[in-house]
Amino acid sequence: KNRDSWFLAYIMDTSDEEKAKGKTVEVGRAYFATANRRFTVLDAPGHKSYVPNMIAGASQADVGVLIISARKGEFETGFERGGQTREHALLAKTLGVEKLIIAVNKMDDTSVQWAESRYTDIVTKLSPFLKTSGFKDDQLMFLPMSGLVGDNVKERKNTPDWYTGKTLLDTLDAIETPSRNKSLPLRIPMLDGYKDMGSTIAIGKVEQGTVRPGNKVVIMPIGQKATVTAVYIKDEEMQYATCGENVTLKMSGCSESELAKGYVMADAAAPVRVVSKFKAQLQIIELPEERPVLTSGYCAVLHVHVAAEECEILKLYESMSMTDRKKKEKNPRFVREGSVVTCSIALARPTSVDVFTGVAQLGRFTLRDEGRTIAIGKITELPKEGTK
């Protein structure tokens, strides 16, 4: 396929479609371990046609590694308005990635030759932008590397002396992961369900609680009751799995068609809420040129945990601009990009969600329209119990 460094991508891109295009389409999975930790790598697509897939992948991650190309011209393209680097960083933040490692790759390229000036230049350009996406200084870590020759990935190799920090794997090893509550009712957003050797299998990530064989669960929004018969992490059978683990579960009492992507498996005694509308706070990033304002009646696609649902903005309650947080406008007729707005959103069909202060992962979402991310938000309030 005569592309120098794509053989690295070739290893993670598993389907024939991906190999032919040289682009990641689905979210690839791989596992590796360092001295202190076990990692699951979710290789999410960077290309803009596949952003919905990327959202599903990134929503399962605790730590993001954003790979930036240092090659002249490539960094610039990804970073201009409408470039992918911007969208990825923004989505990562909304999807709950707490720590972001920015790996400036291709430092060995002939146009760069490990020049410190190029690295500093990229860091200075990216920092202010990442801060506007909501990352704080202590959540960001920059490091230079070359994936092709392996500099600064596991060992320093040819890394020049001007870089005094840790290698990529050492950085990952030392990172603090978010704390989650193990004792609260179980919540697992489903990624997929399938049949294997006659038994029904479910895949997802434990966002809250602990899952054990014998657990009685209910799959929402359909209300299907089921029992977990075995818990696996990376094909190894476990006694239990706690928050943050990507698990494979053997199920009884349900069929694979009831384990669709976007459904949520919850504790039967304390099921997750299912709503068809909610109140939210939105941050409007960029609107399509053909519809430059957001009003009630605006329709878009809402991505929440791994579900994607069509939705409509019902009513705008209050807005303020991101630059001047003091000036608030009550019941605005419309809002433009760059503002923060409190509004209510109606979903095309009932979906399992939670408020952001409950299970954060089930309470943050992105809105997309015309193939781009138009807003990021968090659910602030659900309808009262008993009303749908």
XYZ file of N, CA and C in Angstrom, residues 241-385:
435
model
N -16.414 -7.223 38.768
C -15.729 -6.135 38.060
C -16.291 -4.822 38.594
N -15.400 -3.868 38.877
C -15.875 -2.589 39.425
C -15.791 -1.496 38.367
N -16.124 -0.277 38.800
C -16.193 0.869 37.900
C -14.923 1.053 37.092
N -15.140 1.441 35.848
C -13.990 1.759 35.001
C -13.544 0.572 34.169
N -14.038 -0.630 34.482
C -13.609 -1.804 33.711
C -14.450 -1.950 32.444
N -13.783 -2.333 31.359
C -14.515 -2.714 30.149
C -14.799 -4.204 30.286
N -16.077 -4.562 30.366
C -16.406 -5.954 30.672
C -17.170 -6.655 29.554
N -17.075 -7.979 29.575
C -17.886 -8.836 28.718
C -18.697 -9.699 29.672
N -20.011 -9.708 29.524
C -20.860 -10.426 30.476
C -21.640 -11.526 29.781
N -21.713 -12.684 30.422
C -22.558 -13.756 29.912
C -23.917 -13.561 30.565
N -24.992 -13.551 29.781
C -26.312 -13.204 30.308
C -27.274 -14.378 30.188
N -28.294 -14.398 31.060
C -29.409 -15.322 30.826
C -30.690 -14.539 31.036
N -31.753 -14.953 30.342
C -33.031 -14.278 30.496
C -33.259 -13.166 29.494
N -32.339 -13.000 28.553
C -32.567 -12.004 27.495
C -31.887 -12.473 26.215
N -32.300 -11.905 25.090
C -31.662 -12.288 23.823
C -30.749 -11.167 23.370
N -29.887 -11.451 22.400
C -28.915 -10.429 21.984
C -29.588 -9.187 21.394
N -30.811 -9.351 20.862
C -31.488 -8.190 20.269
C -31.928 -7.194 21.349
N -31.988 -7.655 22.606
C -32.385 -6.756 23.690
C -31.174 -6.071 24.321
N -29.980 -6.343 23.772
C -28.763 -5.728 24.295
C -28.207 -4.759 23.267
N -29.057 -3.849 22.798
C -28.615 -2.973 21.724
C -27.712 -1.866 22.248
N -26.881 -1.341 21.337
C -25.988 -0.244 21.678
C -26.802 0.950 22.189
N -26.414 1.502 23.325
C -27.130 2.650 23.861
C -28.121 2.311 24.956
N -28.450 1.013 25.097
C -29.278 0.618 26.243
C -28.384 0.607 27.481
N -28.994 0.711 28.649
C -28.195 0.719 29.871
C -28.624 -0.432 30.777
N -27.635 -1.211 31.215
C -27.920 -2.298 32.138
C -27.811 -1.735 33.544
N -28.853 -1.951 34.369
C -28.861 -1.356 35.703
C -29.308 -2.385 36.722
N -29.040 -2.075 37.971
C -29.452 -2.902 39.082
C -30.984 -3.034 39.060
N -31.513 -4.269 39.131
C -32.966 -4.467 39.046
C -33.706 -3.735 40.167
N -33.048 -3.610 41.335
C -33.692 -2.958 42.478
C -33.713 -1.436 42.338
N -32.746 -0.898 41.571
C -32.671 0.563 41.419
C -32.373 0.900 39.970
N -33.384 0.740 39.084
C -33.115 0.951 37.655
C -32.803 2.410 37.315
N -32.186 2.607 36.161
C -31.838 3.950 35.687
C -33.122 4.621 35.159
N -33.192 5.944 35.248
C -34.377 6.657 34.749
C -34.434 6.609 33.220
N -35.655 6.552 32.696
C -35.860 6.590 31.248
C -36.737 7.795 30.959
N -36.248 8.719 30.142
C -37.013 9.938 29.902
C -37.100 10.229 28.410
N -38.087 11.056 28.038
C -38.107 11.491 26.643
C -37.908 13.002 26.546
N -37.700 13.655 27.703
C -37.238 15.050 27.652
C -36.489 15.377 28.933
N -35.645 16.396 28.879
C -34.890 16.792 30.068
C -34.421 18.233 29.916
N -33.923 18.793 31.025
C -33.396 20.152 31.009
C -31.876 20.046 30.957
N -31.225 20.924 30.214
C -29.782 20.796 30.073
C -29.102 22.149 29.940
N -27.796 22.129 30.174
C -26.996 23.322 29.917
C -26.104 23.021 28.723
N -26.204 23.854 27.706
C -25.479 23.619 26.454
C -24.424 24.687 26.234
N -23.302 24.265 25.669
C -22.300 25.228 25.257
C -22.249 25.128 23.741
N -22.575 26.217 23.049
C -22.689 26.131 21.594
C -21.351 26.448 20.939
N -20.845 25.481 20.183
C -19.491 25.574 19.649
C -19.481 26.192 18.260
N -20.151 25.516 17.323
C -20.215 26.102 15.979
C -21.489 25.635 15.299
N -22.154 26.550 14.619
C -23.415 26.199 13.961
C -23.191 26.193 12.452
N -23.938 25.345 11.721
C -23.751 25.306 10.263
C -24.129 26.651 9.624
N -23.463 26.984 8.525
C -23.703 28.289 7.891
C -25.155 28.470 7.481
N -25.791 27.365 7.079
C -27.175 27.494 6.611
C -28.174 27.709 7.757
N -27.737 27.426 9.017
C -28.615 27.680 10.170
C -27.773 28.314 11.271
N -27.481 29.620 11.146
C -26.505 30.226 12.060
C -27.021 30.525 13.469
N -28.313 30.279 13.738
C -28.805 30.494 15.098
C -29.512 29.237 15.596
N -29.514 29.063 16.916
C -30.189 27.936 17.520
C -31.470 28.459 18.178
N -32.622 27.927 17.775
C -33.903 28.387 18.325
C -34.655 27.160 18.817
N -35.833 27.373 19.441
C -36.614 26.195 19.810
C -37.123 25.596 18.498
N -37.210 24.279 18.441
C -37.591 23.620 17.194
C -36.394 23.150 16.386
N -35.170 23.510 16.822
C -33.957 23.063 16.127
C -33.796 21.553 16.345
N -33.596 20.796 15.274
C -33.428 19.346 15.411
C -31.973 18.954 15.178
N -31.487 18.021 15.969
C -30.101 17.568 15.821
C -30.014 16.128 16.310
N -28.803 15.567 16.303
C -28.605 14.223 16.834
C -27.872 14.355 18.156
N -28.400 13.698 19.180
C -27.826 13.783 20.507
C -27.049 12.498 20.800
N -25.770 12.648 21.159
C -24.961 11.479 21.545
C -24.778 11.519 23.049
N -25.316 10.517 23.752
C -25.140 10.477 25.200
C -24.629 9.073 25.548
N -23.626 8.953 26.396
C -22.831 7.722 26.609
C -22.652 7.029 25.265
N -23.211 5.827 25.012
C -22.986 5.246 23.684
C -24.243 5.301 22.816
N -25.287 6.008 23.296
C -26.521 6.084 22.511
C -26.498 7.292 21.581
N -27.153 7.163 20.438
C -27.315 8.309 19.534
C -28.807 8.413 19.234
N -29.412 9.543 19.574
C -30.856 9.709 19.403
C -31.167 11.036 18.723
N -32.239 11.058 17.937
C -32.652 12.333 17.350
C -33.349 13.156 18.424
N -33.145 14.480 18.374
C -33.768 15.295 19.410
C -34.166 16.651 18.844
N -34.946 17.371 19.628
C -35.408 18.699 19.232
C -35.294 19.613 20.442
N -34.835 20.855 20.218
C -34.752 21.828 21.307
C -36.176 22.349 21.549
N -36.679 22.214 22.790
C -38.053 22.626 23.069
C -38.157 24.106 23.419
N -37.385 24.514 24.465
C -37.535 25.890 24.929
C -36.195 26.388 25.445
N -35.869 27.645 25.149
C -34.642 28.243 25.674
C -35.008 29.058 26.916
N -34.342 28.775 28.037
C -34.688 29.479 29.276
C -33.779 30.676 29.570
N -32.473 30.481 29.353
C -31.549 31.547 29.720
C -30.265 31.382 28.918
N -29.650 32.500 28.509
C -28.385 32.364 27.788
C -27.393 33.414 28.261
N -26.106 33.095 28.100
C -25.063 34.095 28.364
C -23.916 33.781 27.418
N -23.074 34.791 27.147
C -21.992 34.503 26.207
C -20.800 33.962 26.993
N -19.986 33.157 26.326
C -18.866 32.530 27.013
C -17.821 33.563 27.416
N -17.786 34.690 26.707
C -16.773 35.705 27.025
C -17.225 36.566 28.203
N -18.513 36.953 28.207
C -19.010 37.813 29.275
C -20.056 37.025 30.067
N -19.594 36.384 31.122
C -20.476 35.476 31.861
C -21.525 36.207 32.704
N -21.352 37.517 32.906
C -22.266 38.232 33.808
C -23.586 38.579 33.137
N -23.483 38.922 31.852
C -24.678 39.385 31.150
C -25.558 38.196 30.773
N -26.676 38.039 31.466
C -27.562 36.905 31.172
C -28.834 37.405 30.510
N -29.370 36.602 29.610
C -30.609 36.985 28.945
C -31.659 35.920 29.268
N -32.808 36.348 29.788
C -33.880 35.405 30.132
C -34.721 35.106 28.890
N -35.172 33.846 28.758
C -36.020 33.416 27.638
C -35.633 34.002 26.279
N -34.378 33.782 25.827
C -33.975 34.351 24.541
C -34.757 33.706 23.396
N -34.964 34.448 22.311
C -35.661 33.857 21.164
C -34.700 32.961 20.387
N -33.422 33.329 20.384
C -32.428 32.496 19.695
C -31.057 32.708 20.339
N -30.116 31.800 20.076
C -28.731 31.999 20.538
C -27.777 31.702 19.380
N -26.614 32.363 19.431
C -25.598 32.155 18.401
C -24.444 31.318 18.957
N -23.481 30.975 18.072
C -22.357 30.175 18.573
C -21.547 30.986 19.591
N -20.904 30.276 20.509
C -20.123 30.964 21.526
C -20.936 31.308 22.760
N -22.187 30.831 22.844
C -22.946 31.129 24.062
C -23.241 29.863 24.855
N -23.583 30.083 26.118
C -23.984 28.986 26.990
C -25.471 29.170 27.230
N -26.259 28.115 27.052
C -27.710 28.278 27.151
C -28.323 27.154 27.995
N -29.333 27.511 28.795
C -30.094 26.501 29.535
C -31.370 26.267 28.733
N -31.655 25.006 28.406
C -32.818 24.754 27.565
C -33.418 23.401 27.903
N -34.593 23.121 27.331
C -35.134 21.769 27.485
C -35.069 21.092 26.127
N -34.816 19.780 26.147
C -34.614 19.021 24.914
C -35.566 17.831 24.916
N -36.246 17.590 23.792
C -37.128 16.436 23.678
C -36.449 15.380 22.818
N -36.540 14.115 23.227
C -35.931 13.021 22.479
C -36.984 12.312 21.643
N -36.561 11.782 20.493
C -37.489 11.108 19.594
C -38.055 9.835 20.224
N -37.267 9.180 21.084
C -37.799 7.998 21.789
C -37.173 7.941 23.185
N -37.864 7.312 24.138
C -37.362 7.292 25.515
C -35.951 6.690 25.596
N -35.087 7.315 26.363
C -33.683 6.904 26.466
C -33.259 6.913 27.932
N -32.324 6.016 28.283
C -31.823 5.976 29.666
C -30.724 7.007 29.847
N -30.961 7.960 30.729
C -29.934 8.963 31.021
C -29.949 9.234 32.527
N -29.096 10.129 32.971
C -29.086 10.529 34.366
C -28.656 11.990 34.408
N -28.826 12.642 35.556
C -28.332 14.011 35.623
C -26.823 13.962 35.791
N -26.157 15.044 35.390
C -24.701 15.090 35.417
C -24.159 14.893 36.828
N -24.889 15.381 37.826
C -24.408 15.247 39.207
C -24.614 13.827 39.735
N -25.441 13.019 39.030
C -25.620 11.615 39.407
C -24.470 10.802 38.825
N -24.741 10.057 37.752
C -23.666 9.355 37.043
C -23.233 10.288 35.919
N -22.097 10.949 36.105
C -21.658 11.958 35.134
C -21.634 11.411 33.713
N -21.201 10.149 33.563
C -21.097 9.595 32.216
C -22.447 9.449 31.524
N -23.523 9.349 32.301
C -24.835 9.220 31.664
C -25.506 10.586 31.590
N -24.782 11.637 31.996
C -25.394 12.958 32.040
C -24.709 13.969 31.159
N -23.687 13.534 30.392
C -23.077 14.499 29.469
C -23.327 14.061 28.045
N -23.450 15.021 27.154
C -23.804 14.656 25.786
C -23.221 15.659 24.795
N -23.281 15.298 23.515
C -22.900 16.239 22.460
C -24.051 16.300 21.465
N -24.202 17.434 20.824
C -25.220 17.577 19.783
C -24.499 17.717 18.459
N -24.946 16.965 17.454
C -24.313 17.081 16.138
C -25.373 17.345 15.087
N -24.953 18.058 14.050
C -25.871 18.393 12.971
C -25.041 18.589 11.719
N -25.544 18.138 10.576
C -24.819 18.312 9.294
C -23.382 17.792 9.427
N -23.202 16.711 10.155
C -21.863 16.118 10.247
C -20.851 16.890 11.056
N -21.285 17.827 11.911
C -20.300 18.454 12.793
C -20.870 18.614 14.199
N -19.966 18.750 15.156
C -20.407 18.911 16.541
C -20.835 20.345 16.734
N -22.115 20.573 17.076
C -22.552 21.961 17.227
C -22.565 22.408 18.680
N -22.743 21.457 19.622
C -22.792 21.872 21.027
C -22.426 20.719 21.938
N -21.951 21.077 23.140
C -21.672 20.074 24.158
C -22.483 20.456 25.382
N -22.926 19.488 26.156
C -23.764 19.884 27.276
C -23.842 18.859 28.368
N -24.513 19.255 29.448
C -24.758 18.298 30.521
C -26.205 18.396 30.964
N -26.770 17.256 31.359
C -28.164 17.189 31.768
C -28.275 17.714 33.192
N -29.116 18.726 33.402
C -29.200 19.316 34.734
C -30.411 18.821 35.511
N -31.462 18.416 34.803
C -32.686 18.059 35.517
C -33.533 17.111 34.670
N -34.089 16.084 35.298
C -34.991 15.157 34.604
C -36.417 15.475 35.052
N -37.441 15.080 34.248
C -38.825 15.321 34.685
C -39.064 14.603 36.026
N -40.039 15.062 36.782
C -40.317 14.409 38.085
C -40.707 12.956 37.860
N -40.364 12.112 38.850
C -40.718 10.678 38.778
C -42.208 10.558 38.476
